[in-house]
Tab-separated table of C-alpha atoms and ligand atoms in Angstrom:
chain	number	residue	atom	x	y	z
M	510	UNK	CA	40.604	-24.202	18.431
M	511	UNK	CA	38.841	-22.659	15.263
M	512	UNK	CA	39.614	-19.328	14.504
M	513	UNK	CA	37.224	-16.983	13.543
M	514	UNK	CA	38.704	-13.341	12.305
M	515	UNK	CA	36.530	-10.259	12.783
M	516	UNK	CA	37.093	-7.697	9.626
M	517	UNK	CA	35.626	-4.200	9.769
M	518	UNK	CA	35.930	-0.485	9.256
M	519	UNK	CA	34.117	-0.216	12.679
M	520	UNK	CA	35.948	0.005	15.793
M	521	UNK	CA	33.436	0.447	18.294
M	522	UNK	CA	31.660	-2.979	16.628
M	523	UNK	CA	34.679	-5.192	16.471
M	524	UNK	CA	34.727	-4.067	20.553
M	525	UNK	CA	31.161	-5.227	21.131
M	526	UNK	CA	31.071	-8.050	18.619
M	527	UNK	CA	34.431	-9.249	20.815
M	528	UNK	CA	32.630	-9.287	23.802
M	529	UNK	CA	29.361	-11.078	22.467
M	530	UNK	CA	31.588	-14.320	21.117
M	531	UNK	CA	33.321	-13.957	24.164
M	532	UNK	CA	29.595	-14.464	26.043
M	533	UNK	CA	28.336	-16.418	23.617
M	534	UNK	CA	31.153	-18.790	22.115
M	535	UNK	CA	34.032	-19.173	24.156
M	536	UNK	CA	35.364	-22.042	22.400
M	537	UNK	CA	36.290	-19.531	19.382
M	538	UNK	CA	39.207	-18.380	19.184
M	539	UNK	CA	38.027	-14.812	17.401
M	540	UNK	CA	40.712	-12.636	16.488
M	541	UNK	CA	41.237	-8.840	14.650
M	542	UNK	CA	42.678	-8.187	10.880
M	543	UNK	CA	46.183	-7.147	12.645
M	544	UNK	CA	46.290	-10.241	14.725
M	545	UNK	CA	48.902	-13.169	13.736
M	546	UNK	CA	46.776	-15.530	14.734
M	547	UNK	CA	44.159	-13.911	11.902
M	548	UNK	CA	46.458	-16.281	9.662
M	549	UNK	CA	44.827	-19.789	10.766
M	550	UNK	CA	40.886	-18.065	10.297
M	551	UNK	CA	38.539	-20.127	8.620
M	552	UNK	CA	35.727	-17.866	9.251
M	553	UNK	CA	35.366	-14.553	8.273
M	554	UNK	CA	32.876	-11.766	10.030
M	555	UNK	CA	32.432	-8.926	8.228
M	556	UNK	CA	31.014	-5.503	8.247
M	557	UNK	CA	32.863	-3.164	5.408
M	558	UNK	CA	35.987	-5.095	5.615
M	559	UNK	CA	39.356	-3.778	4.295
M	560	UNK	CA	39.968	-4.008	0.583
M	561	UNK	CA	42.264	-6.958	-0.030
M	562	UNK	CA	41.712	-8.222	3.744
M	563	UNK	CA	39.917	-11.594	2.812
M	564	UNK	CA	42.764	-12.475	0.039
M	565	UNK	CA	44.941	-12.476	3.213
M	566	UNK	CA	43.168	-15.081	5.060
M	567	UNK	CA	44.967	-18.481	3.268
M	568	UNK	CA	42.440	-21.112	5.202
M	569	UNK	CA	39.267	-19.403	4.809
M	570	UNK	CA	36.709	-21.459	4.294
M	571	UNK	CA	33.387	-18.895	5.004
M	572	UNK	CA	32.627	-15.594	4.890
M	573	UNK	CA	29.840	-14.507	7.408
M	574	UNK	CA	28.370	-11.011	7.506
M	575	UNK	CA	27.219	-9.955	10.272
M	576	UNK	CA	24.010	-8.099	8.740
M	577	UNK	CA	21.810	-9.099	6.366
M	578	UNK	CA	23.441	-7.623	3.336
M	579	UNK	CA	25.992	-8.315	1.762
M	580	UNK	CA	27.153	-5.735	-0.880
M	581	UNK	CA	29.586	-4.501	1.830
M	582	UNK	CA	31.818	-7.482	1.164
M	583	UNK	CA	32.761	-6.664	-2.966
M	584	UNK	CA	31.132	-10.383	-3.074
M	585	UNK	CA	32.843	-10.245	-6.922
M	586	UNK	CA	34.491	-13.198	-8.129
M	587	UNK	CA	38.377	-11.741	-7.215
M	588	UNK	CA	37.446	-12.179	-3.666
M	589	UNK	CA	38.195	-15.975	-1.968
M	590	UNK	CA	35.653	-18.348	-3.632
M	591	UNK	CA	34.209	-19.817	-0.314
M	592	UNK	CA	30.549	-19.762	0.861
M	593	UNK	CA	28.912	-16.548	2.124
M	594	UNK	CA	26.356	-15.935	4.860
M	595	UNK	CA	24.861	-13.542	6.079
M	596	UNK	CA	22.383	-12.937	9.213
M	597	UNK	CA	18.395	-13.631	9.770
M	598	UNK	CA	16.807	-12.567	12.772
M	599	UNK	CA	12.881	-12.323	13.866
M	600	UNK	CA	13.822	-9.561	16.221
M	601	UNK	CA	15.578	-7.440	13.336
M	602	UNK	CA	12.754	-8.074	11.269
M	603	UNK	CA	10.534	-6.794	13.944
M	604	UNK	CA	12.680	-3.578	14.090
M	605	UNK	CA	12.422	-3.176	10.480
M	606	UNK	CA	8.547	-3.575	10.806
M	607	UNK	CA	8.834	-0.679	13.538
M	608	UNK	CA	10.644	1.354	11.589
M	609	UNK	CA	8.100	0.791	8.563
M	610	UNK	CA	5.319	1.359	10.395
M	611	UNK	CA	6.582	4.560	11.625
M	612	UNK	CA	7.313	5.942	8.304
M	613	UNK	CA	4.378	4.802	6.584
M	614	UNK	CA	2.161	6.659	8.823
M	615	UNK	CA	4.270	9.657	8.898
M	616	UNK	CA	2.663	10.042	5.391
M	617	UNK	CA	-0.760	8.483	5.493
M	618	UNK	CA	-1.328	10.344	8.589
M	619	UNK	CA	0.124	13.810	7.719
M	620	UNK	CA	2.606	14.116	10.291
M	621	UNK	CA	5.086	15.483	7.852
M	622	UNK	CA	2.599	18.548	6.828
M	623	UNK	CA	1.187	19.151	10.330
M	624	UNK	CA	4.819	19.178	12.175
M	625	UNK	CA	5.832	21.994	9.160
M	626	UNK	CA	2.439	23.468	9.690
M	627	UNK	CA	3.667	24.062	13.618
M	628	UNK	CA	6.627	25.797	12.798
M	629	UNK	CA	4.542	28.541	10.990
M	630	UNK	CA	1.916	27.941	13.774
M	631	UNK	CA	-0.595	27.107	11.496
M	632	UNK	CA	-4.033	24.961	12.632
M	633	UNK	CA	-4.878	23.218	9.192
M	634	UNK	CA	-6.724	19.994	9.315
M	635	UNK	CA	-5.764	17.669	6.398
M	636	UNK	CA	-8.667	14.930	5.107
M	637	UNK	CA	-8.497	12.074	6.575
M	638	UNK	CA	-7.530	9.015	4.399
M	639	UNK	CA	-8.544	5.505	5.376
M	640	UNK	CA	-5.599	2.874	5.118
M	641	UNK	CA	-7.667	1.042	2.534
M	642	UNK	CA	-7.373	4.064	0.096
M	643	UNK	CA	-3.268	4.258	0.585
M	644	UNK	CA	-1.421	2.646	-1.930
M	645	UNK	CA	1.869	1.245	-0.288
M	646	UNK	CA	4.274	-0.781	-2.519
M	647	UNK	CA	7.589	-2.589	-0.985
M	648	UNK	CA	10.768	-3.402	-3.106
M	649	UNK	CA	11.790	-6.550	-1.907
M	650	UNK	CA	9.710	-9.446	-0.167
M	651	UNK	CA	12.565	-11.275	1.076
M	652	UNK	CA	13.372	-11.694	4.721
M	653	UNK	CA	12.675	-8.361	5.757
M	654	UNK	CA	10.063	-7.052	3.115
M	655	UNK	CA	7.741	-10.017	3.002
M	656	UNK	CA	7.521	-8.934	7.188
M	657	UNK	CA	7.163	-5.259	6.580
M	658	UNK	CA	4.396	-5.846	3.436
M	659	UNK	CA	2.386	-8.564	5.727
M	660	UNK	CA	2.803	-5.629	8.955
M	661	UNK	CA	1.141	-3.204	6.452
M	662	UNK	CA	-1.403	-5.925	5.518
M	663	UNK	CA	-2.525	-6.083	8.895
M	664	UNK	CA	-2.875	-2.739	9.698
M	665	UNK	CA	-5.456	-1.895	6.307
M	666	UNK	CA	-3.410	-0.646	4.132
M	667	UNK	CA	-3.376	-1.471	0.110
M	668	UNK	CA	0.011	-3.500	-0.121
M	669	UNK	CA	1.796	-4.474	-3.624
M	670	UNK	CA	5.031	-6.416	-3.643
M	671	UNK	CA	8.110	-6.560	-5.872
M	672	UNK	CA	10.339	-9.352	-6.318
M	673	UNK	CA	12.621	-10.668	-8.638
M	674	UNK	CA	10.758	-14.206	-8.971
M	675	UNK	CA	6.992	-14.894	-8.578
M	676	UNK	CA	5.920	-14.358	-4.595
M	677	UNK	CA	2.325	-15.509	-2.981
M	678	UNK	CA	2.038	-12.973	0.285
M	679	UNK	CA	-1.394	-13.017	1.837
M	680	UNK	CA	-3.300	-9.779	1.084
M	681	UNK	CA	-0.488	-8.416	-1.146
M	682	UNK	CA	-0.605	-7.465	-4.629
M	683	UNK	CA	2.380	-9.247	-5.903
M	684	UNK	CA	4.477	-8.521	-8.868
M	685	UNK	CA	7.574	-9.730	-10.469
M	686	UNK	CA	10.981	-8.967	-12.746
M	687	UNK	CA	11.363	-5.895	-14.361
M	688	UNK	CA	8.537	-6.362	-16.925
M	689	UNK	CA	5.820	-6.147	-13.815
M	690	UNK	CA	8.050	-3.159	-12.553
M	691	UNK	CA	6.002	-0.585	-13.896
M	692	UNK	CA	2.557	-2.100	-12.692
M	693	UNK	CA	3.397	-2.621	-9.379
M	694	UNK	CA	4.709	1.345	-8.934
M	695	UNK	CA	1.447	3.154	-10.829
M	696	UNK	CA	-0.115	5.217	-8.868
M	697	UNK	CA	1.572	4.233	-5.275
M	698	UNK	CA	1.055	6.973	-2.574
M	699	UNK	CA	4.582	5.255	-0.755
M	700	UNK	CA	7.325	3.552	-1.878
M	701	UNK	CA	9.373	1.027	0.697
M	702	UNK	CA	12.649	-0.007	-0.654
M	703	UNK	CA	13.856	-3.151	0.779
M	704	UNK	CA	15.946	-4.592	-1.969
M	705	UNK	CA	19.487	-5.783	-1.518
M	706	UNK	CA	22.084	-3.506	-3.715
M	707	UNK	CA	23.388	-5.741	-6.849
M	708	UNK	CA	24.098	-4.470	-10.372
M	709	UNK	CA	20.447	-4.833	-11.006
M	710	UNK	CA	19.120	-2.627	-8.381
M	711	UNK	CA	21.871	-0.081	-8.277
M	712	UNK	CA	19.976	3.751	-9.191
M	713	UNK	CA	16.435	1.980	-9.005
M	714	UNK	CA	14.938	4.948	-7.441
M	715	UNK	CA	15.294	7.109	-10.372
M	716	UNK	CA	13.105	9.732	-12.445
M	717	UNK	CA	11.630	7.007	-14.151
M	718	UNK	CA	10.383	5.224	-10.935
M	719	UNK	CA	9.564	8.527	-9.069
M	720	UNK	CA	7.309	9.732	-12.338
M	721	UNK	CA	5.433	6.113	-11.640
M	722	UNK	CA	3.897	7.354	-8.378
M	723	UNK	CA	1.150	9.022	-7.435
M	724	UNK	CA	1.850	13.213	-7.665
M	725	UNK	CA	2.725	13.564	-4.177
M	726	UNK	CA	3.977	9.862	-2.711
M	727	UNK	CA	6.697	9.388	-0.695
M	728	UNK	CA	9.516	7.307	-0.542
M	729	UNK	CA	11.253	5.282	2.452
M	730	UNK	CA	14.753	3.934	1.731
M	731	UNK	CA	15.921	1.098	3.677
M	732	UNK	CA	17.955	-0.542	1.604
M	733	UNK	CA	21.344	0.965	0.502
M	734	UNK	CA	22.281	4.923	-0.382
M	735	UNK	CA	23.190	3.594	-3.765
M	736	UNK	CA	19.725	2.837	-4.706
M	737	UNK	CA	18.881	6.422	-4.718
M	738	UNK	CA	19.663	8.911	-7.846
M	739	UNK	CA	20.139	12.182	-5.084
M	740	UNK	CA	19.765	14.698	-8.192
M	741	UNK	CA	16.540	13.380	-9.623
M	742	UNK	CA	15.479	13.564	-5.686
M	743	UNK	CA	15.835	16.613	-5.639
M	744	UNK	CA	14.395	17.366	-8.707
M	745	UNK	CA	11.143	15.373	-7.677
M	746	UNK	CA	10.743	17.154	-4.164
M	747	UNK	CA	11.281	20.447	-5.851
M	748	UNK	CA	8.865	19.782	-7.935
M	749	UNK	CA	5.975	17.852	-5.682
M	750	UNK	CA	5.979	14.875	-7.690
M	751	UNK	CA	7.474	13.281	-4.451
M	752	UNK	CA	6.346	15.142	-1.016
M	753	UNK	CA	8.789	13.413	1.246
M	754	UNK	CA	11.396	11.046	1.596
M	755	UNK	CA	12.689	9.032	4.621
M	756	UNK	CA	16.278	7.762	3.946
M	757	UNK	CA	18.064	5.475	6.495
M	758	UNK	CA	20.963	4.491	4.515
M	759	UNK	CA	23.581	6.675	2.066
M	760	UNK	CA	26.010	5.857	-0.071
M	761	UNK	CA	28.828	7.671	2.530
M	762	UNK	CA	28.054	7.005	5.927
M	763	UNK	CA	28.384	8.432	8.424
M	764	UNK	CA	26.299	11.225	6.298
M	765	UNK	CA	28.925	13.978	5.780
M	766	UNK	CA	28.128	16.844	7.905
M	767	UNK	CA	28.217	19.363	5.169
M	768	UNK	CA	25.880	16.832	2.750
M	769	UNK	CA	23.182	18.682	1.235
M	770	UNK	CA	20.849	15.506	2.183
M	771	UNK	CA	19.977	16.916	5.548
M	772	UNK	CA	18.646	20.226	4.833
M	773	UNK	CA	17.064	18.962	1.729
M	774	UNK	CA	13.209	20.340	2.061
M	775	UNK	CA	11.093	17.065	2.556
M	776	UNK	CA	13.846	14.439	3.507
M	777	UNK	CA	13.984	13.134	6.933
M	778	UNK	CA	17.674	11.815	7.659
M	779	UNK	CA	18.011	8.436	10.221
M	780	UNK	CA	21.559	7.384	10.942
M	781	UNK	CA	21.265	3.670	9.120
M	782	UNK	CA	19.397	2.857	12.713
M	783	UNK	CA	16.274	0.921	10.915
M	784	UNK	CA	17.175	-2.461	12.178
M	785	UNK	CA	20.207	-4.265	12.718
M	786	UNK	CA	20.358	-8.007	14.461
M	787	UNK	CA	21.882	-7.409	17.897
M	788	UNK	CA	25.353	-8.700	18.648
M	789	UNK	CA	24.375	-11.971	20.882
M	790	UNK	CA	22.282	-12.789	17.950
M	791	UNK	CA	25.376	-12.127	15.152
M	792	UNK	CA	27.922	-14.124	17.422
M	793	UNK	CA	25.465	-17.310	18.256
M	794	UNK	CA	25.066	-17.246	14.163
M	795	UNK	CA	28.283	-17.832	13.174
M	796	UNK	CA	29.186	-19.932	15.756
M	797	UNK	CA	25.989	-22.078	14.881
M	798	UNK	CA	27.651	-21.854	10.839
M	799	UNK	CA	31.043	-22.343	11.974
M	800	UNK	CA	30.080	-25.711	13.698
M	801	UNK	CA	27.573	-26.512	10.287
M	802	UNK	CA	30.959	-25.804	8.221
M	803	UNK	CA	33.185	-27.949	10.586
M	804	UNK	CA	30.796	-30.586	10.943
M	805	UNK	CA	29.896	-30.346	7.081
M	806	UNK	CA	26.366	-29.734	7.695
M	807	UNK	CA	24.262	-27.363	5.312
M	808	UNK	CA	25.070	-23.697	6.323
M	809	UNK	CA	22.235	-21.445	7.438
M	810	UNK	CA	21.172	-18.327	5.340
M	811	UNK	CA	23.808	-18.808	2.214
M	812	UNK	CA	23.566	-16.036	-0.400
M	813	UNK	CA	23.458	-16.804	-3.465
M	814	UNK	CA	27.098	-15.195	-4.931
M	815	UNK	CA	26.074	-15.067	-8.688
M	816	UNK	CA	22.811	-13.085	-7.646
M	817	UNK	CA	24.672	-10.433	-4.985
M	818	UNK	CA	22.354	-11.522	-2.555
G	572	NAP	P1	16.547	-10.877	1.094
G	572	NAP	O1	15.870	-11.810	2.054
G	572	NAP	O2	17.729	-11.387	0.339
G	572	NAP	O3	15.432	-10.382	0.066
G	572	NAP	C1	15.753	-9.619	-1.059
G	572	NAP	C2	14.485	-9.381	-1.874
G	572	NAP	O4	14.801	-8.511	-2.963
G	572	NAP	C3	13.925	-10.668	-2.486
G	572	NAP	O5	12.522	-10.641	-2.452
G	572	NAP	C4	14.430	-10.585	-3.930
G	572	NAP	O6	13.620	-11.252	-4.886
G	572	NAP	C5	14.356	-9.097	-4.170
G	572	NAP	N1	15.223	-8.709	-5.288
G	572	NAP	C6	16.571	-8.864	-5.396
G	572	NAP	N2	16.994	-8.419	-6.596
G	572	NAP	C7	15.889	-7.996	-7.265
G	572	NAP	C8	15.668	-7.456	-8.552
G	572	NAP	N3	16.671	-7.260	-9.410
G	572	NAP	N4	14.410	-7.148	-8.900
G	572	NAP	C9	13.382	-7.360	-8.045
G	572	NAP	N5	13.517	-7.876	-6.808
G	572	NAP	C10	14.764	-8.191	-6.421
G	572	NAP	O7	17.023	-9.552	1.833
G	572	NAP	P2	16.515	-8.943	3.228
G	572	NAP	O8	17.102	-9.712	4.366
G	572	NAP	O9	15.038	-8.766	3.175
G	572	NAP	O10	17.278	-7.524	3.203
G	572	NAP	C11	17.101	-6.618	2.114
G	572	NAP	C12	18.103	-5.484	2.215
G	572	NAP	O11	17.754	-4.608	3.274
G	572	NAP	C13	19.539	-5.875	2.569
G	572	NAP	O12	20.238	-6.354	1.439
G	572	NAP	C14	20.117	-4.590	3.094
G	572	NAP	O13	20.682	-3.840	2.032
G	572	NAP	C15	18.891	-3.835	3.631
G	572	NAP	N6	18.936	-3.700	5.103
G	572	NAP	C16	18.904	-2.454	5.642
G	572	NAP	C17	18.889	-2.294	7.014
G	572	NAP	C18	18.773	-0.934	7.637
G	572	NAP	O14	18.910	-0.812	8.856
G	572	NAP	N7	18.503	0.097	6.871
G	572	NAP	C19	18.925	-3.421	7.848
G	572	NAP	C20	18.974	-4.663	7.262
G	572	NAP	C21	18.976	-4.807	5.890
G	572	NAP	P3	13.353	-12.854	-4.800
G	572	NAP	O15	12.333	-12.997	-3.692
G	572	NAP	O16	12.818	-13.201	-6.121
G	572	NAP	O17	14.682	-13.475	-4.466
C-alpha cells in the first residue's frame, strides 16, 4: 500500500483532508507527521508544513501541495530534491473569478464611497463610469489570472496583463518582464495581484508601483501578504494616491487581532477565503499524481523549482 503523509500547521484541514482520501482514495494508506508509518511516505501533502518535516521522510519521492502555491513549502534547494506539484482546479478558478469580480466592482461602482457615505447618512451620487473607461491591470496570467483578466474582458472592462514571459489573452493588453512593468501599471484605476510569491515578486506592491496608478486606484491582493510593503500602504491611503485596498492574504495569518490592517481607513480585510480547491478535488489530485509517479507517467501541474512556482 503507498503511503501518502499529510504535513500541515492546520488541524482542522489534516481532519477534512483525512476524510476526503478516505472518500476518495481508499487504497492510500495516508498518514499524519507523528505517525510511524509517516516513515514509508512517498508522497508528501502539504499546506505550511513543519520546518525540517520533509528531511524526515527517507522515501519521498513527491511533494504535492494541496493549493496552488507553493511558497508555503521553503521549495529552496535544502529541502528533498524530488518533484513538486501543486493543485489546478476550474472550480477554484471560478471562485477566484467571483471573488474578482466582486472587488473590481466594489471600486468601479462606488460601493466603497457610498457604504462610508451611509454611515454619515449622506445621499451623494457619484458619476457613473462605463467599464470601458476603467483601467484594470492583473499581476499574473497564469492559472488563475489569465481566468480572472478574460472574466473582466467579458464584462467591458479595459484589461492589461503582466507576466513574466510573453502572453496572447483575447482582449487583454498584455505585457511582460520587468522592463514592460512600468507600462502595463500607468495610469490603472485597479490593480489585481495574482502572482505567486518568489524572490522576484517579494515587496512588488511598493511606493514605486502604487505612484504608477492612477491618483485614486485601488488595489486587490490575492496573492501572498508578502507582496505588500504595509508602510508605504499606509502612506498611499493616507495620502489618496490609493483609495482602497482589498487584501485576502497577510504575511501572519490568521491576521493578528490587534494588527493595525483592520482598522486601516480604506482596507477591506477577507480571511484568505478568495478561492481554495475543495478537498475531494485536492485528494482525487494526488491520488491521480501518486498513480502518474508509481506508474512513471508525466505528473500533472509540476512547478517549476528553480522559478518558485
Ligand atoms: P501560476 O499558474 O503559476 O501563474 C503565475 C503567473 O505569475 C504566471 O503568469 C507567471 O508568468 C507570473 N509571474 C511569476 N513570476 C513573475 C515575475 N517575476 N514577473 C512577472 N510575472 C510573474 O499561478 P496561479 O495558479 O495563477 O496562482 C497564483 C498565486 O495566487 C498563487 O501562487 C498563490 O500565491 C495565489 N493564490 C491565492 C489564493 C487565495 O485564496 N487568496 C488562492 C489560490 C492561489 P509566466 O506566465 O510567464 O509564467
Amino acid at each position: 500500500m503507498t503511503t501518502v503523509a499529510l504535513l500541515s500547521n492546520d488541524a482542522l484541514l489534516l481532519e477534512q483532508l483525512q476524510a476526503a482520501f478516505a472518500a476518495h482514495a481508499p487504497h492510500l494508506r495516508v498518514v499524519l507527521a507523528d505517525d510511524p508509518a509517516a516513515a514509508q511516505a512517498q508522497v508528501a501533502a502539504c499546506w505550511y508544513p513543519q520546518a525540517g518535516s520533509l528531511d524526515r521522510l527517507p522515501r519521498l519521492r513527491l511533494i504535492h501541495s494541496v493549493a496552488a502555491g507553493v511558497d508555503h513549502l521553503s521549495t529552496d534547494s535544502s529541502g528533498p530534491d524530488v518533484p513538486v506539484c501543486r493543485v489546478v482546479d476550474p472550480d477554484h478558478r471560478r471562485g477566484m473569478t467571483e471573488y474578482v469580480r466582486w472587488a473590481v466592482l466594489h471600486y468601479h461602482r462606488d460601493f466603497d464611497r457610498v457604504t462610508a457615505q451611509q454611515r454619515e447618512n449622506l445621499w451623494l451620487r457619484h458619476p457613473q463610469r462605463f467599464a470601458g473607461k476603467f483601467k484594470v491591470g492583473v499581476m499574473g496570467l497564469g492559472s488563475l489570472g489569465s481566468a480572472i483578466a478574460a472574466d473582466l474582458v467579458a464584462a467591458g472592462y479595459s484589461v492589461r496583463g503582466w507576466s513574466r514571459s510573453p502572453r496572447h489573452l483575447k482582449g487583454v493588453t498584455c505585457h511582460h518582464g520587468d522592463a514592460e512593468f512600468s507600462q502595463f501599471l500607468n495610469g490603472l484605476d485597479l490593480l489585481v495581484n495574482l502572482l505567486p510569491l518568489t524572490a522576484a515578486t517579494r515587496g512588488i506592491l511598493n511606493h514605486h508601483t502604487f505612484a504608477k496608478l492612477a491618483h485614486g486606484a485601488a488595489i486587490v491582493n490575492c496573492g501572498r501578504g508578502q507582496h505588500v510593503i504595509i508602510d508605504d500602504l499606509q502612506i498611499a491611503l493616507a495620502n489618496g494616491q490609493l483609495r482602497g485596498a482589498v487584501l485576502d492574504v497577510f504575511e501572519h495569518e490568521p491576521l493578528p487581532s490587534d494588527h493595525p490592517l483592520w482598522q486601516m481607513p480604506g482596507v477591506v480585510v477577507t480571511p484568505h477565503m478568495a478561492s481554495a480547491a475543495s478537498h475531494d478535488c485536492i485528494a482525487l489530485q494526488i491520488a491521480e499524481n501518486t498513480r502518474r509517479l508509481l506508474s512513471g507517467e508525466a505528473l500533472n501541474n509540476l512547478v517549476n523549482r528553480s522559478l518558485g512556482y
